[in-house]
Coordinates of C-alpha atoms and ligand atoms in Angstrom, one line a residue:
X221 CA 103.6 112.3 77.0
X222 CA 106.6 110.2 77.2
X223 CA 106.8 106.2 77.2
X224 CA 107.8 106.3 80.7
X225 CA 104.8 108.5 81.7
X226 CA 102.2 106.0 79.6
X227 CA 104.0 103.0 81.1
X228 CA 103.8 104.2 84.5
X229 CA 100.0 105.2 84.1
X230 CA 99.5 101.3 82.8
X231 CA 101.1 99.7 85.6
X232 CA 99.4 102.0 88.2
X233 CA 96.1 101.4 87.3
X234 CA 96.3 97.7 87.6
X235 CA 98.4 98.0 90.8
X236 CA 96.7 97.1 94.2
X237 CA 99.3 97.2 96.7
X238 CA 101.7 99.9 95.8
X239 CA 104.3 101.3 98.1
X240 CA 106.1 104.5 97.8
X241 CA 109.3 105.4 99.2
X242 CA 109.6 109.1 99.9
X243 CA 112.6 111.2 100.9
X244 CA 113.3 115.0 101.1
X245 CA 112.3 115.8 97.5
X246 CA 108.8 115.5 98.0
X247 CA 108.6 118.1 100.3
X248 CA 110.7 120.8 98.5
X249 CA 107.6 122.4 97.1
X250 CA 106.3 122.6 100.8
X251 CA 109.5 125.0 101.3
X252 CA 111.4 122.5 103.3
X253 CA 115.0 122.2 101.7
X254 CA 116.6 119.0 100.9
X255 CA 119.7 117.5 102.7
X256 CA 122.1 117.3 99.5
X257 CA 122.7 119.4 96.4
X258 CA 121.8 123.0 95.7
X259 CA 120.7 124.8 98.6
X260 CA 120.7 121.4 100.8
X261 CA 121.1 121.4 104.7
X262 CA 124.2 119.6 104.4
X263 CA 125.9 122.0 102.2
X264 CA 125.4 124.8 105.1
X265 CA 126.3 122.7 108.1
X266 CA 128.3 119.5 108.9
X267 CA 125.9 116.7 109.7
X268 CA 128.8 114.8 111.7
X269 CA 129.3 118.0 113.9
X270 CA 125.4 119.0 114.1
X271 CA 123.3 115.7 113.4
X272 CA 125.3 112.8 114.8
X273 CA 124.2 111.5 118.3
X274 CA 127.7 111.9 119.8
X275 CA 127.5 115.8 119.2
X276 CA 123.9 115.9 120.6
X277 CA 125.6 113.9 123.7
X278 CA 128.6 116.0 124.1
X279 CA 126.9 119.4 123.4
X280 CA 123.1 119.6 123.0
X281 CA 122.9 123.3 123.4
X282 CA 125.0 123.5 120.2
X283 CA 122.8 120.8 118.3
X284 CA 119.6 123.0 119.3
X285 CA 120.4 126.2 118.2
X286 CA 122.1 125.0 115.0
X287 CA 119.6 122.4 113.8
X288 CA 116.8 121.3 115.8
X289 CA 115.5 125.2 116.2
X290 CA 115.8 125.7 112.6
X291 CA 114.1 122.8 111.7
X292 CA 111.0 123.7 113.8
X293 CA 111.0 127.1 112.2
X294 CA 110.9 125.6 108.7
X295 CA 108.6 122.8 109.4
X296 CA 105.9 125.0 111.3
X297 CA 105.2 126.9 108.3
X298 CA 104.8 124.2 105.7
X299 CA 101.9 122.5 104.5
X300 CA 101.3 119.2 102.2
X301 CA 101.9 120.0 98.4
X302 CA 100.3 118.7 95.4
X303 CA 102.6 115.8 95.2
X304 CA 101.5 114.8 99.0
X305 CA 97.9 115.0 98.1
X306 CA 98.4 112.9 94.9
X307 CA 100.0 110.2 97.3
X308 CA 97.0 110.4 99.2
X309 CA 95.0 110.1 96.1
X310 CA 96.4 107.1 94.8
X311 CA 95.6 105.6 98.2
X312 CA 92.0 106.7 98.0
X313 CA 91.9 105.0 94.6
X314 CA 93.0 101.5 96.0
X315 CA 96.2 101.9 94.2
X316 CA 98.6 102.8 96.9
X317 CA 98.8 100.8 100.5
X318 CA 101.9 102.4 102.4
X319 CA 104.1 105.4 102.3
X320 CA 107.6 104.4 103.8
X321 CA 108.9 108.3 103.9
X322 CA 112.6 109.4 105.4
X323 CA 110.9 112.5 106.3
X324 CA 110.1 113.5 109.6
X325 CA 107.9 116.4 108.6
X326 CA 104.3 114.7 109.1
X327 CA 103.2 116.0 105.6
X328 CA 101.9 112.5 104.0
X329 CA 99.8 112.0 107.1
X330 CA 98.4 115.6 106.7
X331 CA 97.5 115.1 103.3
X332 CA 95.5 111.8 104.0
X333 CA 97.9 108.8 103.8
X334 CA 96.7 106.6 106.6
X335 CA 99.6 103.8 106.6
X336 CA 102.4 105.7 106.7
X337 CA 106.1 104.4 108.2
X338 CA 108.5 107.0 109.6
X339 CA 111.5 105.1 108.8
X340 CA 113.4 108.0 110.3
X341 CA 111.3 109.2 113.1
X342 CA 108.9 112.4 113.2
X343 CA 109.5 115.8 114.4
X344 CA 106.1 116.0 115.9
X345 CA 107.4 114.7 119.3
X346 CA 110.2 114.6 121.3
X347 CA 111.6 112.6 124.3
X348 CA 114.1 113.1 127.0
X349 CA 117.5 111.6 126.2
X350 CA 117.8 110.2 129.7
X351 CA 114.6 109.0 130.7
X352 CA 112.4 108.6 127.6
X353 CA 109.7 110.8 128.9
X354 CA 107.4 111.8 125.6
X355 CA 105.8 115.1 124.7
X356 CA 104.6 116.8 121.6
X357 CA 107.0 119.1 120.2
X358 CA 103.9 121.9 120.0
X359 CA 103.8 121.5 123.7
X360 CA 107.8 121.8 124.5
X361 CA 108.4 125.1 126.5
X362 CA 111.5 126.8 124.2
X363 CA 112.3 129.5 126.8
X364 CA 115.2 127.7 127.7
X365 CA 117.4 126.1 125.2
X366 CA 118.3 123.1 125.2
X367 CA 114.9 122.5 127.1
X368 CA 114.7 120.0 129.8
X369 CA 112.4 117.3 131.0
X370 CA 111.4 117.3 134.9
X371 CA 114.3 114.5 135.5
X372 CA 117.2 117.1 134.2
X373 CA 117.4 115.1 130.8
X374 CA 117.8 117.1 127.5
X375 CA 114.7 117.1 125.2
X376 CA 115.3 115.9 121.8
X377 CA 113.2 115.0 118.6
X378 CA 112.1 111.4 118.2
X379 CA 114.0 111.7 114.9
X380 CA 117.0 109.2 114.4
X381 CA 120.5 111.4 114.6
X382 CA 123.5 109.7 112.6
X383 CA 124.8 106.9 114.6
X384 CA 121.4 105.8 115.4
X385 CA 119.3 102.7 114.6
X386 CA 116.4 102.7 112.7
X387 CA 113.4 101.7 115.1
X388 CA 113.1 98.0 114.8
X389 CA 109.2 98.2 113.8
X390 CA 109.7 100.8 111.0
X391 CA 112.5 98.7 109.4
X392 CA 110.9 95.1 110.0
X393 CA 107.3 96.5 108.3
X394 CA 109.3 98.5 105.4
X395 CA 110.9 95.7 104.4
X396 CA 107.7 93.5 104.6
X397 CA 105.6 95.7 102.4
X398 CA 108.6 96.6 100.1
X399 CA 108.7 92.7 99.4
X400 CA 105.0 92.4 99.1
X401 CA 104.4 95.4 96.8
X402 CA 103.7 95.5 93.2
X403 CA 104.8 98.7 92.2
X404 CA 107.2 100.7 94.1
X405 CA 107.2 104.6 93.6
X406 CA 110.5 106.1 94.7
X407 CA 109.8 109.7 95.0
X408 CA 112.4 112.6 95.9
X409 CA 115.2 111.1 97.4
X410 CA 118.8 110.6 96.2
X411 CA 118.7 107.0 97.8
X412 CA 122.3 107.5 99.2
X413 CA 121.4 106.7 103.1
X414 CA 120.9 103.0 104.1
X415 CA 119.0 101.0 104.8
X416 CA 116.2 103.1 103.3
X417 CA 117.7 103.3 99.8
X418 CA 117.7 99.1 100.1
X419 CA 114.0 99.1 100.2
X420 CA 113.5 99.7 96.1
X421 CA 116.1 96.8 95.7
X422 CA 113.8 94.7 97.8
X423 CA 110.9 95.6 96.0
X424 CA 112.2 94.7 92.7
X425 CA 113.9 91.8 93.7
X426 CA 110.5 90.7 94.7
X427 CA 109.1 91.2 91.2
X428 CA 107.6 94.8 91.6
X429 CA 107.6 97.6 88.9
X430 CA 109.9 100.2 90.1
X431 CA 108.8 103.9 89.3
X432 CA 111.3 106.8 90.0
X433 CA 110.0 110.5 90.0
X434 CA 113.0 112.8 90.5
X435 CA 114.2 115.9 88.3
X436 CA 117.7 114.4 88.8
X437 CA 119.0 111.1 87.9
X438 CA 120.0 109.0 91.2
X439 CA 122.2 106.2 91.7
X440 CA 118.6 103.9 91.3
X441 CA 118.1 105.4 87.9
X442 CA 120.3 103.4 85.6
X443 CA 120.6 100.4 87.9
X444 CA 116.9 99.4 89.0
X445 CA 114.6 101.8 87.9
X446 CA 112.2 100.4 85.5
X447 CA 110.2 103.8 84.6
X448 CA 112.1 106.9 85.3
X449 CA 110.0 110.3 85.5
X450 CA 112.2 113.1 85.2
X451 CA 110.7 116.3 87.0
X452 CA 109.4 117.7 90.1
X453 CA 107.0 115.8 92.1
X454 CA 104.5 118.3 92.7
X455 CA 103.7 118.3 88.5
X456 CA 104.1 114.6 88.0
X457 CA 102.1 113.2 90.7
X458 CA 98.9 115.1 89.8
X459 CA 99.4 114.5 86.3
X460 CA 99.7 110.7 86.8
X461 CA 96.4 110.9 89.1
X462 CA 94.6 112.7 86.8
X463 CA 95.4 110.4 84.0
X464 CA 94.5 107.6 86.0
X465 CA 91.3 108.6 87.0
X466 CA 90.5 109.1 83.3
X467 CA 91.7 105.4 82.3
X468 CA 89.5 104.4 85.3
X469 CA 86.4 106.0 84.4
X470 CA 86.7 104.6 80.8
X471 CA 85.1 101.5 80.5
Ligands
LIG51 P1 118.5 114.1 99.7 O1 118.3 115.4 100.0 O2 119.4 113.5 99.8 O3 117.8 114.2 98.4 C1 116.7 114.9 97.8 C2 116.3 114.3 96.5 O4 115.3 115.1 96.2 C3 117.2 114.6 95.2 O5 117.4 113.6 94.5 C4 116.9 115.9 94.6 O6 117.1 115.5 93.2 C5 115.0 115.1 94.7 N1 114.4 116.7 94.3 C6 114.8 118.0 94.6 N2 113.3 118.5 94.6 C7 112.4 117.8 93.9 C8 110.9 117.7 93.6 N3 110.5 118.9 93.7 N4 110.6 116.8 93.3 C9 111.1 115.5 93.3 N5 112.3 115.5 93.7 C10 112.8 116.2 94.2 O7 117.2 113.9 100.8 P2 116.9 112.1 101.2 O8 117.0 111.1 100.0 O9 115.7 112.1 101.6 O10 118.4 111.2 107.0 O11 118.0 111.9 102.3 C11 118.0 110.8 103.0 C12 118.3 111.1 104.2 O12 119.5 111.7 104.4 C13 117.4 112.0 105.4 O13 116.0 111.3 105.8 C14 118.1 112.7 106.4 C15 119.3 112.7 105.5 O14 120.8 112.8 106.3 C16 118.5 111.5 108.5 O15 118.6 112.7 109.3 C17 118.7 110.4 109.6

C-alpha cells in the first residue's frame, strides 16, 4: 500500500464533511466515454461545432443528430459502477456530505448519494429553448428530430452547452460546500473546465486536504493535490471504503 493511500485512509476516517468533485472519468467504467484524451468525445467531434449554444441555435437538427441522440443511446445503457457505489458508501459512513459532479448522467443519485450538485445540469430532463416548458427525457417523442415543444420551439437537454452560464444555485452551493469541507476528493476530472476546476483551489485555500483519484496526472496533481492516488476510480474507491470500514470497526 502506498503512503498516499494510507494517508488518504487516515484523513477520510477522521473526516465529517468531505466533498467529492467528479468528472467524466468516474463514469468511464460504466461505459460512458470521457471528453478528452484517448477515445474522448471531443477527439471525434468538435465541441465548438456541436456542443456550443450558438451551434444549437443555428442548426438544432445537426446538434441533435451528431451529439444529443448519441448521448442518449450511451446514457440509456449506463449503470452506476463500483466508484459511484463507493461514494454512496462514504456518505452512509457519515464521511461524505456532498457530490459536485460535472457529469449529466445521474449515476451518483442512482448509486445512492443524496446531496448531488449537478454543476453542468442533467440529461434526465429536457426543456424548450423558446418557452422553457420542461419534460423528462424518457418521455420525449423522438419520432421527429429535433423534437418540438407545443409552442413550436425546439427541445434540448437541461445540460449546459458551451457558451452558457452555470446555473446560479449550483455555482453558489458548490463554492459554499468547497469552502467548508474538510476533505475534497477530486475524481476522474482533467480539471480543465472552469469554473468547476476552481473548486479544489477553494477547498485547499480553506484548509481542506485534497485527495485526487485519476490514472493520469492532471494540472492539479503537482500544484495542489496533497494525496494523489493514481489508478481507476472503480478500483481505488472500493479499496478505500473497505480499508476505512476495517479501521472504523477496530477500536
Ligand atoms: P475529461 O474528459 O476532460 O477528463 C476525464 C478524466 O478522467 C481524465 O483526467 C482521465 O485521466 C480520467 N479518467 C479516465 N478513466 C478514469 C477512471 N477509470 N477512473 C478515474 N479517472 C479516469 O472530463 P471532465 O474533466 O469531466 O462539459 O470534463 C469537464 C467538462 O468538459 C465536462 O463536464 C464537459 C466537457 O466539455 C460540458 O459539456 C459543459
